[in-house]
Coordinates of C-alpha atoms in Angstrom, one line a residue:
X299 CA 145.4 51.8 -33.1
X300 CA 147.9 53.1 -30.6
X301 CA 147.5 53.9 -26.9
X302 CA 149.4 56.7 -25.3
X303 CA 150.0 57.1 -21.6
X304 CA 151.5 60.3 -20.2
X305 CA 153.4 60.6 -16.9
X306 CA 155.7 63.1 -15.2
X307 CA 153.4 66.0 -14.5
X308 CA 153.3 67.8 -11.2
X309 CA 153.8 71.1 -9.4
X310 CA 156.9 73.2 -9.5
X311 CA 157.9 76.8 -8.8
X312 CA 158.6 79.2 -11.5
X313 CA 162.1 78.7 -12.9
X314 CA 162.0 75.0 -12.2
X315 CA 162.1 72.0 -14.4
X316 CA 159.8 69.0 -15.2
X317 CA 160.2 66.1 -17.6
X318 CA 157.1 64.5 -19.2
X319 CA 157.0 61.1 -20.8
X320 CA 154.6 59.4 -23.1
X321 CA 154.6 55.6 -23.5
X322 CA 153.2 54.3 -26.8
X323 CA 151.7 50.9 -27.1
X324 CA 152.6 50.6 -30.8
X325 CA 156.1 50.6 -32.1
X326 CA 157.1 54.2 -32.7
X327 CA 158.9 53.0 -35.8
X328 CA 155.4 52.8 -37.3
X329 CA 154.5 56.3 -36.1
X330 CA 155.4 59.2 -38.4
X331 CA 154.8 62.0 -36.0
X332 CA 154.4 62.6 -32.3
X333 CA 153.7 65.8 -30.4
X334 CA 152.9 67.5 -27.1
X335 CA 149.9 69.8 -26.7
X336 CA 148.6 71.7 -23.7
X337 CA 145.3 73.1 -22.7
X338 CA 144.7 75.6 -19.9
X339 CA 141.3 76.1 -18.3
X340 CA 139.1 78.3 -20.6
X341 CA 141.6 78.2 -23.4
X342 CA 141.9 76.2 -26.6
X343 CA 144.3 73.3 -26.9
X344 CA 147.6 74.5 -28.4
X345 CA 150.7 72.8 -29.8
X346 CA 153.9 72.8 -27.7
X347 CA 156.3 70.7 -29.7
X348 CA 156.4 67.9 -32.3
X349 CA 158.8 65.5 -33.7
X350 CA 158.8 63.2 -36.7
X351 CA 160.5 59.8 -37.2
X352 CA 163.7 61.2 -38.7
X353 CA 164.2 63.5 -35.8
X354 CA 163.0 66.8 -37.2
X355 CA 161.3 69.0 -34.6
X356 CA 159.0 72.0 -34.4
X357 CA 158.3 74.2 -31.4
X358 CA 155.8 76.8 -30.3
X359 CA 157.5 80.2 -30.1
X360 CA 156.5 80.4 -26.4
X361 CA 158.6 77.4 -25.5
X362 CA 161.6 77.7 -27.8
X363 CA 164.9 77.5 -25.9
X364 CA 163.1 76.2 -22.8
X365 CA 161.5 72.9 -23.9
X366 CA 163.1 70.0 -25.7
X367 CA 161.2 67.1 -27.3
X368 CA 162.8 63.8 -28.0
X369 CA 161.7 60.3 -29.2
X370 CA 163.3 57.0 -28.0
X371 CA 162.2 54.5 -30.7
X372 CA 163.7 51.6 -28.8
X373 CA 161.6 52.3 -25.7
X374 CA 158.6 53.6 -27.7
X375 CA 158.7 56.7 -25.5
X376 CA 158.2 60.4 -26.3
X377 CA 159.7 62.9 -23.8
X378 CA 159.4 66.6 -23.1
X379 CA 162.1 68.3 -21.0
X380 CA 160.7 71.5 -19.7
X381 CA 163.1 74.0 -18.2
X382 CA 162.7 77.6 -16.9
X383 CA 159.1 77.0 -16.4
X384 CA 156.7 79.9 -16.1
X385 CA 153.2 80.2 -14.5
X386 CA 151.8 80.6 -18.0
X387 CA 153.0 77.0 -18.7
X388 CA 150.4 75.7 -16.3
X389 CA 148.1 73.4 -18.2
X390 CA 147.0 69.8 -18.9
X391 CA 149.7 68.4 -21.2
X392 CA 148.7 65.8 -23.8
X393 CA 150.7 63.4 -25.9
X394 CA 149.6 62.8 -29.5
X395 CA 150.6 60.6 -32.4
X396 CA 149.8 60.3 -36.1
X397 CA 150.6 57.8 -38.8
X398 CA 150.0 60.1 -41.8
X399 CA 152.9 61.3 -43.9
X400 CA 151.5 64.8 -44.4
X401 CA 151.8 65.6 -40.6
X402 CA 155.4 64.5 -40.7
X403 CA 156.1 66.6 -43.8
X404 CA 154.8 69.7 -41.9
X405 CA 157.2 69.1 -39.1
X406 CA 160.1 68.6 -41.5
X407 CA 159.2 72.0 -43.0
X408 CA 159.4 73.6 -39.6
X409 CA 155.7 73.9 -39.0
X410 CA 154.1 72.9 -35.8
X411 CA 151.0 70.9 -36.7
X412 CA 147.6 71.7 -35.2
X413 CA 145.7 69.4 -32.9
X414 CA 143.4 68.4 -35.8
X415 CA 146.4 66.9 -37.6
X416 CA 146.9 64.2 -34.8
X417 CA 144.6 61.3 -34.6
X418 CA 145.7 59.5 -31.4
X419 CA 145.7 61.1 -28.0
X420 CA 146.6 60.3 -24.4
X421 CA 144.6 61.3 -21.4
X422 CA 146.9 64.1 -20.3
X423 CA 149.0 65.0 -17.3
X424 CA 148.7 68.1 -15.2
X425 CA 151.6 70.6 -15.0
X426 CA 151.2 73.5 -12.5
X427 CA 153.8 76.2 -12.2
X428 CA 153.5 78.6 -9.2
X429 CA 155.0 82.1 -9.1

């Protein structure tokens, strides 16, 4: 079992930047995959970015070139640097983790896994981007 705690959300104007962090209670060396998802009111949860233990990453088309996901295994911390934020990035952002090899293989192949492919979830942190 792993507990995930997100931080770093807030409000920013369009064009601004925010950095999200996710602290994992378990050693991330044991976690094959971690990712960020978001959910706006009235919409389904969608994948934003994912990373597997060897550093391979996958991103949603809507955030490519603006967001960067990274994993610090020594600090058991997942991060998401968000630049050039847009109002449509407004959502609750969730951190997720998975121990299964198949989820990591998907990321290695360049595919962003869906929410059903992650077992462990944080409580979320709100990001609001105003125009």
